Tab-separated table of C-alpha atoms in Angstrom:
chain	number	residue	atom	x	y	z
U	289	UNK	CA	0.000	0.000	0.000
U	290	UNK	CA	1.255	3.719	-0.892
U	291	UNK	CA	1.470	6.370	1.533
U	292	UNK	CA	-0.653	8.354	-0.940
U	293	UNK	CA	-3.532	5.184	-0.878
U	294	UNK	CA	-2.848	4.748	2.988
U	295	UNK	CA	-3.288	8.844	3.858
U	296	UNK	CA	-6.499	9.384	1.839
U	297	UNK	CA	-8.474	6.416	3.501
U	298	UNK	CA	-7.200	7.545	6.878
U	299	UNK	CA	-8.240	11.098	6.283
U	300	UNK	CA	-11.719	9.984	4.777
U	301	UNK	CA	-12.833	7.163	6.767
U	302	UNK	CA	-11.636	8.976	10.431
U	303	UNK	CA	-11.647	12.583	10.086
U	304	UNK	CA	-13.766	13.881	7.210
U	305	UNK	CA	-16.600	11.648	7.577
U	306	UNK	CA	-18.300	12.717	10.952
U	307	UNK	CA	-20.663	9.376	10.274
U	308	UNK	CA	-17.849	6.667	10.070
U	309	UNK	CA	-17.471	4.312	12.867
U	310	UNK	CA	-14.992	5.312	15.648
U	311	UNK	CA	-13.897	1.823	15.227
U	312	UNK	CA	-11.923	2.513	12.121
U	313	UNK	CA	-8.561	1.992	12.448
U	314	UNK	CA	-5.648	3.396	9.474
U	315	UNK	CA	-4.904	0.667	6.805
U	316	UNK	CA	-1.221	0.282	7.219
U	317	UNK	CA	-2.097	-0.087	11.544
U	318	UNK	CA	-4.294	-3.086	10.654
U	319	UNK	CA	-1.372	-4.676	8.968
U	320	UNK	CA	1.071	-3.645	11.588
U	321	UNK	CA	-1.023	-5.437	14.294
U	322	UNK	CA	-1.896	-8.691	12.028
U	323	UNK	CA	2.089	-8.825	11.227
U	324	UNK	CA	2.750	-8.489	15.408
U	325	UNK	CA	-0.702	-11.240	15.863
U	326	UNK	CA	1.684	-13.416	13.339
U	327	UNK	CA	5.026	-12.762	14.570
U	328	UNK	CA	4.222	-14.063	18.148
U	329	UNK	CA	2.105	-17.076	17.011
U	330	UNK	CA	5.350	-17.928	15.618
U	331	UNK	CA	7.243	-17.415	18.509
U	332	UNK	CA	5.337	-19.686	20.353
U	333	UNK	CA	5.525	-22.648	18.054
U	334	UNK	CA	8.560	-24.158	17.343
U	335	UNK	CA	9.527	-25.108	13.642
U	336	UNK	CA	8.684	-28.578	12.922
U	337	UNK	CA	10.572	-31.144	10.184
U	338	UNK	CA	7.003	-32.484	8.955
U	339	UNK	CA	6.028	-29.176	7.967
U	340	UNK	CA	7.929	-28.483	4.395
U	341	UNK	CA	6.298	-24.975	4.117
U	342	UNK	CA	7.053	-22.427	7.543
U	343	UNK	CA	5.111	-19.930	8.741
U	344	UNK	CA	4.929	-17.535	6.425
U	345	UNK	CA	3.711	-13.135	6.818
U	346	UNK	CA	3.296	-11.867	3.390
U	347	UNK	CA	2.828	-8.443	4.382
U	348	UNK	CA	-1.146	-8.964	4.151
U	349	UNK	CA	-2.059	-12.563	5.636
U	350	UNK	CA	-0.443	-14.746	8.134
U	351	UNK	CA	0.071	-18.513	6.701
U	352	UNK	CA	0.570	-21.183	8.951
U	353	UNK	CA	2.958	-24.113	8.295
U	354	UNK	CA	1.899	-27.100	5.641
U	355	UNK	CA	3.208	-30.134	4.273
U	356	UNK	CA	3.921	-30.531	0.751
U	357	UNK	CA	0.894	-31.105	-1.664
U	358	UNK	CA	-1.362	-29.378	0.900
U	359	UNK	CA	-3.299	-26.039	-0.354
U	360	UNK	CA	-3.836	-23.356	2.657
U	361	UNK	CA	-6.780	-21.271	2.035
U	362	UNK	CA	-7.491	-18.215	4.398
U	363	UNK	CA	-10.375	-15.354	4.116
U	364	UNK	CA	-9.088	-11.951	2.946
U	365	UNK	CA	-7.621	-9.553	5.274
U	366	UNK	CA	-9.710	-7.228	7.670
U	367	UNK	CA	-8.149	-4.502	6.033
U	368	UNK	CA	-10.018	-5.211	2.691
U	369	UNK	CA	-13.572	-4.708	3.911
U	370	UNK	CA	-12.350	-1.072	4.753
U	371	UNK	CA	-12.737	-0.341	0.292
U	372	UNK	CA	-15.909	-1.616	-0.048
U	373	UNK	CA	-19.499	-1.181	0.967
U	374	UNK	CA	-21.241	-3.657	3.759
U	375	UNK	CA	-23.740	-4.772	1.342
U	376	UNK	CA	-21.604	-5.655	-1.421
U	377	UNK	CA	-18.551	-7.006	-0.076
U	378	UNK	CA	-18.592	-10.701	0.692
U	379	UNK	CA	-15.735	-12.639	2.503
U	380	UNK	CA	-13.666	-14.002	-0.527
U	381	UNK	CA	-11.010	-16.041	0.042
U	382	UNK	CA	-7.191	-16.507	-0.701
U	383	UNK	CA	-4.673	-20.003	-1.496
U	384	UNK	CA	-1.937	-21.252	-1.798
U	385	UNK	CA	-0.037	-24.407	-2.674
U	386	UNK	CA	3.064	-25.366	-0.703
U	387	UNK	CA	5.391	-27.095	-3.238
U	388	UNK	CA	8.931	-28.614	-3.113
U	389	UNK	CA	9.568	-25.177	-3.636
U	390	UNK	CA	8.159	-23.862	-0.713
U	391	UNK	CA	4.615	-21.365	-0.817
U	392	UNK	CA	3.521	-20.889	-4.671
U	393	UNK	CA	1.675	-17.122	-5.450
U	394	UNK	CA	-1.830	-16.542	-4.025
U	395	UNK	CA	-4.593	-17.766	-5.938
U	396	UNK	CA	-6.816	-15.780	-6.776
U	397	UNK	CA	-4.827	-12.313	-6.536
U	398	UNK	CA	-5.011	-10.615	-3.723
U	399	UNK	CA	-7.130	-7.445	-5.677
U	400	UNK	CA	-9.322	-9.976	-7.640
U	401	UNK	CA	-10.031	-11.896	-4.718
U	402	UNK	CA	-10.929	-9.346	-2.207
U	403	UNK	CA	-11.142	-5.855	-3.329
U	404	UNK	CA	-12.626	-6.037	-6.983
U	405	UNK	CA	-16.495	-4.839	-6.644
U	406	UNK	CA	-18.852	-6.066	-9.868
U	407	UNK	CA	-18.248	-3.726	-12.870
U	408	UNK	CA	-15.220	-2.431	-11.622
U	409	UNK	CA	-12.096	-3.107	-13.735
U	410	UNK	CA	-10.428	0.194	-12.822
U	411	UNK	CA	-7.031	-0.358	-11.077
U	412	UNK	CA	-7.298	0.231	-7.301
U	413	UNK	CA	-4.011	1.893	-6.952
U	414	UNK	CA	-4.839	3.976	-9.816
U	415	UNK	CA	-7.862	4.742	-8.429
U	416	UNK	CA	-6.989	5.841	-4.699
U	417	UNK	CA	-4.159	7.481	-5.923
U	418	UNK	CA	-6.791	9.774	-8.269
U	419	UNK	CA	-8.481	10.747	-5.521
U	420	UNK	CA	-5.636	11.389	-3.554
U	421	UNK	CA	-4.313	14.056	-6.185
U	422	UNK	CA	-7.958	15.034	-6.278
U	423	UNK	CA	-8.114	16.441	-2.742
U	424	UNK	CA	-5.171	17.868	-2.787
U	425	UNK	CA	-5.568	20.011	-5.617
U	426	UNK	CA	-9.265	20.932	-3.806
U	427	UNK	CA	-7.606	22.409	-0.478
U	428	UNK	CA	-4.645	23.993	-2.887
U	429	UNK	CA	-6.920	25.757	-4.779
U	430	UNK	CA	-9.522	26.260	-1.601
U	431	UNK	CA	-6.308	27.357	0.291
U	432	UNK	CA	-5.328	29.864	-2.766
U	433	UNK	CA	-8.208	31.242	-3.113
U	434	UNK	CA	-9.310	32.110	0.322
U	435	UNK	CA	-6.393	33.588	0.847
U	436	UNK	CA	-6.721	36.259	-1.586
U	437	UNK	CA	-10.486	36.366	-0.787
U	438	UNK	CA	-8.881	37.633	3.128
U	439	UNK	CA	-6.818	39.731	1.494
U	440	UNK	CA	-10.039	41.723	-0.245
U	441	UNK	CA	-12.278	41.898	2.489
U	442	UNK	CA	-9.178	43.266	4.264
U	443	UNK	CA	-7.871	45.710	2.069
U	444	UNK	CA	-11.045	47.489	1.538
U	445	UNK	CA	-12.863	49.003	4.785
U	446	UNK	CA	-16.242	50.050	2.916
U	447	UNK	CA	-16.513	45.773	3.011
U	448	UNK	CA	-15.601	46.037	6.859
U	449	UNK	CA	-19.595	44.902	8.521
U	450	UNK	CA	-20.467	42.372	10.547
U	451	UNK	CA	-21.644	40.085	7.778
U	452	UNK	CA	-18.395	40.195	5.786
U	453	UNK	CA	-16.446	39.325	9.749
U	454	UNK	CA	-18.159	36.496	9.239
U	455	UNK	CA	-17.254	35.136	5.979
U	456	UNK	CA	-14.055	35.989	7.146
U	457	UNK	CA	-13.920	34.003	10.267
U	458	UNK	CA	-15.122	30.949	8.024
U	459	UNK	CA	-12.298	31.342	5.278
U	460	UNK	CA	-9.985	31.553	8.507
U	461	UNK	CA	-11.309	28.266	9.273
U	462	UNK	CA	-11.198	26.641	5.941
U	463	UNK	CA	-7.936	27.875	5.516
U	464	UNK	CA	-6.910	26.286	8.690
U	465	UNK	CA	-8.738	23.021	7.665
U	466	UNK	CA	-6.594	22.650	4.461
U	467	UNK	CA	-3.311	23.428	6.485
U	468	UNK	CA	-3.721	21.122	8.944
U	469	UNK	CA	-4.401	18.759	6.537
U	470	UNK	CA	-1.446	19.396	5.076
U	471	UNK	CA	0.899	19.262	8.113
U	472	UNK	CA	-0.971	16.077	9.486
U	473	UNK	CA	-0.216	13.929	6.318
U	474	UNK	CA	3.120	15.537	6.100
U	475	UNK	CA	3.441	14.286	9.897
U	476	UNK	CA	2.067	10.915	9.707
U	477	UNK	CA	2.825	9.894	5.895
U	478	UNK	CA	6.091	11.053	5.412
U	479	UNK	CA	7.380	7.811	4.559
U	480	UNK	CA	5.944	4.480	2.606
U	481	UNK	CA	6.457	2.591	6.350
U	482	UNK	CA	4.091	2.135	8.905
U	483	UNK	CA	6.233	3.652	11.749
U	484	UNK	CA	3.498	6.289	12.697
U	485	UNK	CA	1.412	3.614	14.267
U	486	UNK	CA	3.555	3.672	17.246
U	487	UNK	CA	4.691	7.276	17.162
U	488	UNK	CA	3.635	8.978	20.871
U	489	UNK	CA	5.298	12.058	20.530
U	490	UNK	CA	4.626	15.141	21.335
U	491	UNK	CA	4.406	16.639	17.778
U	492	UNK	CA	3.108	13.882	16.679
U	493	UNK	CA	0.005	14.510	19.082
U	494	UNK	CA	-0.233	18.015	18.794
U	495	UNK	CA	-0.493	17.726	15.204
U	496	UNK	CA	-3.621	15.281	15.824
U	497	UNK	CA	-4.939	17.974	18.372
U	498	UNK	CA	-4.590	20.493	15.844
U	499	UNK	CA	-6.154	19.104	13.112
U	500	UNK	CA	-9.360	18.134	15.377
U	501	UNK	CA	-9.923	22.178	16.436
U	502	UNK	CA	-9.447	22.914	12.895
U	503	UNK	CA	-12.172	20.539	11.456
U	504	UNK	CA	-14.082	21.392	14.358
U	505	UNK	CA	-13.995	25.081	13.933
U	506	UNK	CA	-14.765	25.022	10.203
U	507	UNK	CA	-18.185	23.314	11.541
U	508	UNK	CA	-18.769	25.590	13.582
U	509	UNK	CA	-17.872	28.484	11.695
U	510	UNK	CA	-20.746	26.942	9.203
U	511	UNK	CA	-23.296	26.618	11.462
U	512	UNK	CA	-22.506	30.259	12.425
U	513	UNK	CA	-22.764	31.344	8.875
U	514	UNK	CA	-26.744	29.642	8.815
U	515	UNK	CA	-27.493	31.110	12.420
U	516	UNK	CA	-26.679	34.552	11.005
U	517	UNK	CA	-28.917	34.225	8.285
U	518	UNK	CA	-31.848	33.042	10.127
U	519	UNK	CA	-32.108	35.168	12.714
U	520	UNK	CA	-31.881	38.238	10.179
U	521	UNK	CA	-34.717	37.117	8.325
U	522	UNK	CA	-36.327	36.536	11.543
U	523	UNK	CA	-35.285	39.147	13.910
U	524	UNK	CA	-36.533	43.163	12.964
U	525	UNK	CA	-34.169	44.454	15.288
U	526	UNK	CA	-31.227	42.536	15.429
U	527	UNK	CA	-28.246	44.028	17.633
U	528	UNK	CA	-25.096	42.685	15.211
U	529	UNK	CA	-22.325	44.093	16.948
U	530	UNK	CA	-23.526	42.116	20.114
U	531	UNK	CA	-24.564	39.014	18.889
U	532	UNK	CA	-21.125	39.074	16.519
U	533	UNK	CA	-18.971	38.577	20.193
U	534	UNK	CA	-21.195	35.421	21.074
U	535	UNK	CA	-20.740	34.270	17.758
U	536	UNK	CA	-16.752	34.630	18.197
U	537	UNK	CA	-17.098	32.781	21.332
U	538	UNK	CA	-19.317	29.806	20.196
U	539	UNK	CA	-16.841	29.567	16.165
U	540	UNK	CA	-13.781	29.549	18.153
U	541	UNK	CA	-14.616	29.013	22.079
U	542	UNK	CA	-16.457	25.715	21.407
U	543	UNK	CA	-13.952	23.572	19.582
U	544	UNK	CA	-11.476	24.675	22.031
U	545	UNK	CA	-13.152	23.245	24.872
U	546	UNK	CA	-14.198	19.870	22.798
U	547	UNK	CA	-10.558	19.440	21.418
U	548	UNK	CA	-9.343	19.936	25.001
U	549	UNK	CA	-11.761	17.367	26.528
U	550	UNK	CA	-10.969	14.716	24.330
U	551	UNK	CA	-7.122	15.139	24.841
U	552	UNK	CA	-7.547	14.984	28.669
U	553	UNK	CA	-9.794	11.550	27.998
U	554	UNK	CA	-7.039	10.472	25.408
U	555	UNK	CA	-4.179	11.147	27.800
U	556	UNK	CA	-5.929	9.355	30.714
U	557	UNK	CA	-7.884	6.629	29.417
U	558	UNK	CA	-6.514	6.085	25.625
U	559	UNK	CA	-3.231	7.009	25.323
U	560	UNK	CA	-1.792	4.810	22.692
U	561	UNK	CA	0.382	6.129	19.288
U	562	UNK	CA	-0.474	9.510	18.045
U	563	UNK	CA	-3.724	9.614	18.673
U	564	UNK	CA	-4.972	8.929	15.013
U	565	UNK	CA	-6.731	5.987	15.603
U	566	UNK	CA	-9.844	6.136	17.995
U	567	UNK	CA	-10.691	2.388	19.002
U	568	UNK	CA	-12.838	3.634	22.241
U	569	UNK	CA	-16.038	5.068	21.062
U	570	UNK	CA	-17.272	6.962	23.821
U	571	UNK	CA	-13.730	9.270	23.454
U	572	UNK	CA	-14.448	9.804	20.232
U	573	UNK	CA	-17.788	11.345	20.341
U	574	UNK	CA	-16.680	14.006	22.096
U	575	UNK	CA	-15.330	15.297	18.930
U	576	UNK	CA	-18.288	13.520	16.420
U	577	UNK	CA	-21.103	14.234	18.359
U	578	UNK	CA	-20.631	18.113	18.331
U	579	UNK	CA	-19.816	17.717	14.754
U	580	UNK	CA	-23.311	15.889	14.018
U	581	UNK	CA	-25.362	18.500	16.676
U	582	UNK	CA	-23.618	21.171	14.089
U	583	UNK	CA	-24.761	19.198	10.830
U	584	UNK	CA	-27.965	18.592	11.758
U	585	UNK	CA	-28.927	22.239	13.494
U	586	UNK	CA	-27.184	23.813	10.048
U	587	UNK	CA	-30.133	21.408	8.345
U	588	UNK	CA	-32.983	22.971	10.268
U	589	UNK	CA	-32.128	26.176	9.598
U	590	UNK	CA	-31.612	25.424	5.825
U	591	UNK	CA	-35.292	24.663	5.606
U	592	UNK	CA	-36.334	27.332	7.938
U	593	UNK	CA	-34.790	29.686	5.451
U	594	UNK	CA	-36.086	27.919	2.733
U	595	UNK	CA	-39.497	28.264	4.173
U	596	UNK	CA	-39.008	31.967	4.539
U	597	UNK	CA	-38.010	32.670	1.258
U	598	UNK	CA	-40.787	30.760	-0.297
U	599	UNK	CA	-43.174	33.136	2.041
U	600	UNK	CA	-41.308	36.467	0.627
U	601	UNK	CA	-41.085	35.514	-2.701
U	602	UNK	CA	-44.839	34.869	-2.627
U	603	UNK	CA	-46.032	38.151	-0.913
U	604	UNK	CA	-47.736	40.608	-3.810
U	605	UNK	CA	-45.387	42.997	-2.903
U	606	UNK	CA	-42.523	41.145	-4.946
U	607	UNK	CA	-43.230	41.373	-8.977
U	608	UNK	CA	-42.428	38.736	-11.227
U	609	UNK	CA	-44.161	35.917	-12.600
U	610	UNK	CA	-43.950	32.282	-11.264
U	611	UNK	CA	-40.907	30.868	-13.102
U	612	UNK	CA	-39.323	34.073	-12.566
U	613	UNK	CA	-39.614	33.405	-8.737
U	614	UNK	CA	-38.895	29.676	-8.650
U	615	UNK	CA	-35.462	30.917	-10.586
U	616	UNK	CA	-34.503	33.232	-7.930
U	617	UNK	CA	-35.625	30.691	-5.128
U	618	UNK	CA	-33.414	27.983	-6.728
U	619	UNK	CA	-30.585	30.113	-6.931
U	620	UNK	CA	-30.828	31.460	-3.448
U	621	UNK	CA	-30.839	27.630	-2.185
U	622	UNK	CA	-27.909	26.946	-4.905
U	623	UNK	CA	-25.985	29.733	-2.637
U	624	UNK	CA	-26.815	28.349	0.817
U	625	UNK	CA	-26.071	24.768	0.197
U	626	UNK	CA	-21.966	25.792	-0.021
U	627	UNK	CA	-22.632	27.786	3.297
U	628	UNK	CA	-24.251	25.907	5.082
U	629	UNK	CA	-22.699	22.650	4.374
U	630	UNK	CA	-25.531	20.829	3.512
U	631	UNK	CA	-24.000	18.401	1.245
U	632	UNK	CA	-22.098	16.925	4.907
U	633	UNK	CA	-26.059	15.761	5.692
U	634	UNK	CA	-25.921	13.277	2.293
U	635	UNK	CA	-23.415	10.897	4.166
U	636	UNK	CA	-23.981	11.940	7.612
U	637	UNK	CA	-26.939	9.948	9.245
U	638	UNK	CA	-27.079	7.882	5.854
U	639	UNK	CA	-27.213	4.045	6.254
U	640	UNK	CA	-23.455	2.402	6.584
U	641	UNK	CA	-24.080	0.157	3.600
U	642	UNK	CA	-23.762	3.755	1.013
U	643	UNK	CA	-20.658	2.142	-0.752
U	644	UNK	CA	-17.538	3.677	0.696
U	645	UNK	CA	-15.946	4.333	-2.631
U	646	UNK	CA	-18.888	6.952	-3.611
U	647	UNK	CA	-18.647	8.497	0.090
U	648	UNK	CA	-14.919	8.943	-0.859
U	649	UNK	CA	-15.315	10.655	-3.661
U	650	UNK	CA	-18.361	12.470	-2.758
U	651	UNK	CA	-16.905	13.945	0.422
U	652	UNK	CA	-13.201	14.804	-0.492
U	653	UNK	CA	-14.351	15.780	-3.704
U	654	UNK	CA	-17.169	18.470	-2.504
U	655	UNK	CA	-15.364	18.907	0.866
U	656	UNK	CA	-11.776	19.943	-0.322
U	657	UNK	CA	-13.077	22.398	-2.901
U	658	UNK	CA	-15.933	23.298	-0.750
U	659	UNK	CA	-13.271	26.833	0.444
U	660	UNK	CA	-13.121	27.040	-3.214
U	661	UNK	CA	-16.454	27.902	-3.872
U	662	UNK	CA	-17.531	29.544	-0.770
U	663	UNK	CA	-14.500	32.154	-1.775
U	664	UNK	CA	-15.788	32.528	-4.904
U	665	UNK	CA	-19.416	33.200	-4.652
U	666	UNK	CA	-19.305	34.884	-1.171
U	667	UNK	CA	-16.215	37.084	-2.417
U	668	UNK	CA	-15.664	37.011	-5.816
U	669	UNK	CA	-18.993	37.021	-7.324
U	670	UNK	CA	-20.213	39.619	-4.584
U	671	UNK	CA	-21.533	42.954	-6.259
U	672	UNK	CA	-20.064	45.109	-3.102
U	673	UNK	CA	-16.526	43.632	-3.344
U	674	UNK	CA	-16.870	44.079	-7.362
U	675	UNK	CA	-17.904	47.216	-7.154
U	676	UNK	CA	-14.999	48.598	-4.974
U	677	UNK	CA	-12.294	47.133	-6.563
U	678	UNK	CA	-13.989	48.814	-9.827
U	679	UNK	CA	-14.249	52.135	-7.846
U	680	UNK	CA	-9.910	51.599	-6.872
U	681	UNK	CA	-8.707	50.504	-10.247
U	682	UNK	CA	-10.522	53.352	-11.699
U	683	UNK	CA	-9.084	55.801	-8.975
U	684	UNK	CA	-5.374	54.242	-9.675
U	685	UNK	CA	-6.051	54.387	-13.405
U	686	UNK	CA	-7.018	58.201	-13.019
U	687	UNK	CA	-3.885	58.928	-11.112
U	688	UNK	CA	-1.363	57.241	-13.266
U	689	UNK	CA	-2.940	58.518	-15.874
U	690	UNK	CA	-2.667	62.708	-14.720
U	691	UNK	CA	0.638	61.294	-12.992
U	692	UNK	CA	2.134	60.745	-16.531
U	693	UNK	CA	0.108	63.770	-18.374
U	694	UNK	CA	1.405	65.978	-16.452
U	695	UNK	CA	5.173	64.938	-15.863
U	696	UNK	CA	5.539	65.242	-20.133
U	697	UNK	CA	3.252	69.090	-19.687
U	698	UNK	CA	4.324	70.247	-16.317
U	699	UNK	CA	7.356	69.210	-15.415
U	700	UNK	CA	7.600	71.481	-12.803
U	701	UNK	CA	4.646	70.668	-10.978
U	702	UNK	CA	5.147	66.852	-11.349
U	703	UNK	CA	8.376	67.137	-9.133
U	704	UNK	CA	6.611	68.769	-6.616
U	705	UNK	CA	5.756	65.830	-5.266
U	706	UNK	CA	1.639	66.299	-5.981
U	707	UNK	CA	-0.021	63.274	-6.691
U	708	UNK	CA	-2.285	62.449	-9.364
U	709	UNK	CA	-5.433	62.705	-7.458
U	710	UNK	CA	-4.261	66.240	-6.016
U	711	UNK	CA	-3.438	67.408	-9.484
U	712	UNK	CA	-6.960	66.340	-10.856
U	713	UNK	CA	-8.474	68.594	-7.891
U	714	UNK	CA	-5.417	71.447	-8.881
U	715	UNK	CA	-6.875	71.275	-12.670
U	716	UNK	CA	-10.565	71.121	-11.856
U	717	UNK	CA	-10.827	74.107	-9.925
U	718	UNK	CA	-8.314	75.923	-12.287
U	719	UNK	CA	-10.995	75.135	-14.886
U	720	UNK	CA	-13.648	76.500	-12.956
U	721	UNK	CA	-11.847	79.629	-12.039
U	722	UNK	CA	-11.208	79.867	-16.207
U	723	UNK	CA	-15.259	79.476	-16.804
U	724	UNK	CA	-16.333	81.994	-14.373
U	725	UNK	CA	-13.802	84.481	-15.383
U	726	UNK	CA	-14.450	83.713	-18.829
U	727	UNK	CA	-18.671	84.293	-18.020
U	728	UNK	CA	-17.764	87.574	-16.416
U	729	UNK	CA	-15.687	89.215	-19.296
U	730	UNK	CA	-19.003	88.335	-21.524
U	731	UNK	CA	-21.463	89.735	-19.125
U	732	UNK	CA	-20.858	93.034	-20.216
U	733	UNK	CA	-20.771	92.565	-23.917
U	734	UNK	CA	-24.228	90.752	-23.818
């Protein structure tokens, strides 16, 4: 197994599914722990001259001894059923022949015996190692473009309201989702070994307890973004500055105290490796069940504002015709469903028998580039940010533009250090002054 193959289904079936079992442990662990399970059965039993074929770890399965002629069949690793959906996979099986030549190949092939699903003839490798570059490409370009979305909102203080603090707090967050991402495979799957099962250091740790705030906080930070929204279109008088503190306090505050919870459990009660793997349950929803609360309360307000739109659209106050206000209600619900999160509630209290290869894609997929979008509608496509950064290039176009006029006319006053914009105010009132002396030397003559 790859690093690249061994990081993704770590990240997806722990971390960015908040409906995956606790009981999920990281590929390359599993085979770690079979190989130990192996190693000491062969400690304890002595090598034997009947047998002509030893034990035998293949890096997958554990064969026990045979004598010549004999075939050994054993049902596919535990680590297999991991790929495939509960419904579809069945328990296949594995041989092989011990010979005068000691253990012959498996037979069937490890992939064709326990990993191929019906209709599937794509390459596995291949195919994990798609996804991989998939999702990493999503939080590059989330990470890219978020970034530069900060950098607007920043830049320009006419953007500066409690609605655009907001959207910034939530890029903050998916731009510490994608980092930490980042850092934790960098951490963990730095090499093709399995070395990080067993890693309990400090880094190693933080880097887990990082990771966990950031996903956390991105929830929250979502759920924030469809609490805002609802309680504007409910609220007449809504206090912004006051509720914005609270809001500070339950995007940041909250994951805090969750992430710091589970550590203190983890230290006390489950302190084994780096704290990727989460065997005991009831640790482990301390950080899922928060994240579900988050899902599910972002749901109910999704349809609450859903609800409310349908009623405004409706009123007779609002022209149109009927098409014309389904169109604008889809495309309102088109823009929440990137805010809100919504897609999280496809996978999220579906049944565990959704194959696992379609919640892969589905969730790294929409998940990694989910920054990506929300940047790009909430920022990008936004009339108020396009408008000001209209409004500056036009001011810096009018400045260089006098800047250079007037350094080839007035030398003079170009190197006295006047600006453009000060120049255009120098010339418009000289041009005044010219009209109305101009209107007062033809007074008379009329």
């Amino acid at each position: 197994m790859s690093a690249a193959i061994i990081s993704l289904l770590t990240l997806t079936l722990i971390f960015l599914s908040p409906s995956v079992s606790s009981q999920q442990v990281p590929t390359n662990c599993v085979i770690k722990r079979e190989q130990e399970k192996c190693l000491e059965m062969m400690a304890l039993e002595y090598p034997s001259p009947e047998f002509d074929c030893p034990w035998f770890w293949d890096n997958l399965t554990c064969w026990q001894p045979a004598r010549m002629g004999e075939v050994v069949e054993v049902n596919c690793p535990e680590l297999f059923s991991q790929f495939m959906s509960e419904e579809d996979y069945e328990l296949g099986t594995v041989s092989r022949n011990c010979t005068e030549f000691g253990w012959s190949e498996p037979f069937p092939h490890y992939i064709d015996a326990c990993l191929y699903e019906e209709g599937n003839s794509s390459h596995p490798d291949m195919y994990y190692v798609s996804v991989k570059a998939l999702y990493t490409v999503g939080y590059s370009t989330s990470l890219v473009s978020l970034t530069t979305a900060m950098v607007i909102l920043c830049r320009f203080r006419k953007l500066h309201c409690t609605r655009n603090f907001i959207h910034m707090n939530l890029f903050v967050s998916f731009i510490l989702r994608a980092i930490s991402v980042f850092i934790k495979d960098g951490v963990l799957y730095a090499k093709e070994d399995s070395e990080h099962c067993f890693i309990h250091t400090l880094e190693c740790r933080a880097v887990m307890i990082f990771f966990h705030y950031c996903v956390l906080s991105n929830y929250f930070w979502l759920f924030i973004e469809g609490l805002y929204l609802f309680t504007l279109l409910v609220e007449t008088f809504f206090p912004e500055k006051r509720y914005f503190y609270w809001y500070i306090i339950i995007g940041w505050g909250t994951p805090t105290v969750c992430v710091t919870i589970w550590a203190v459990l983890r230290l006390h009660f489950d302190d084994i490796g780096c704290w990727d793997m989460n065997d005991n349950a009831a640790i482990w929803w301390v950080i899922k069940g928060p994240v579900l609360a988050s899902i599910m309360i972002n749901f109910v307000l999704f349809i609450g504002i859903i609800i409310i739109l349908v009623q405004k659209l409706q009123s007779p106050d609002i022209g149109g015709n009927e098409s014309s206000i389904y169109l604008r209600l889809a495309r309102s619900t088109l823009l929440l469903i990137p805010l809100f999160g919504i897609h999280y509630t496809v996978f999220a209290f579906s049944p565990e028998n959704v194959s696992k290869r379609e919640r892969l894609v589905f969730e790294l997929g929409l998940g990694s580039f989910q920054g990506f979008v929300v940047a790009v509608l909430y920022c990008f496509l936004n009339g108020e940010v396009q408008s000001e950064i209209k409004r500056k290039w036009r001011s810096w176009t009018v400045n260089r533009y006098f800047a250079v006029d007037l350094k080839h006319r007035h030398p003079s006053l170009a190197s006295s250090g006047v600006n453009g914009g000060t120049q255009l105010s120098i010339l418009s009132k000289s041009s005044s002054q010219i009209r109305m002396s101009s209107l007062q030397a033809e007074t008379p003559a009329t």
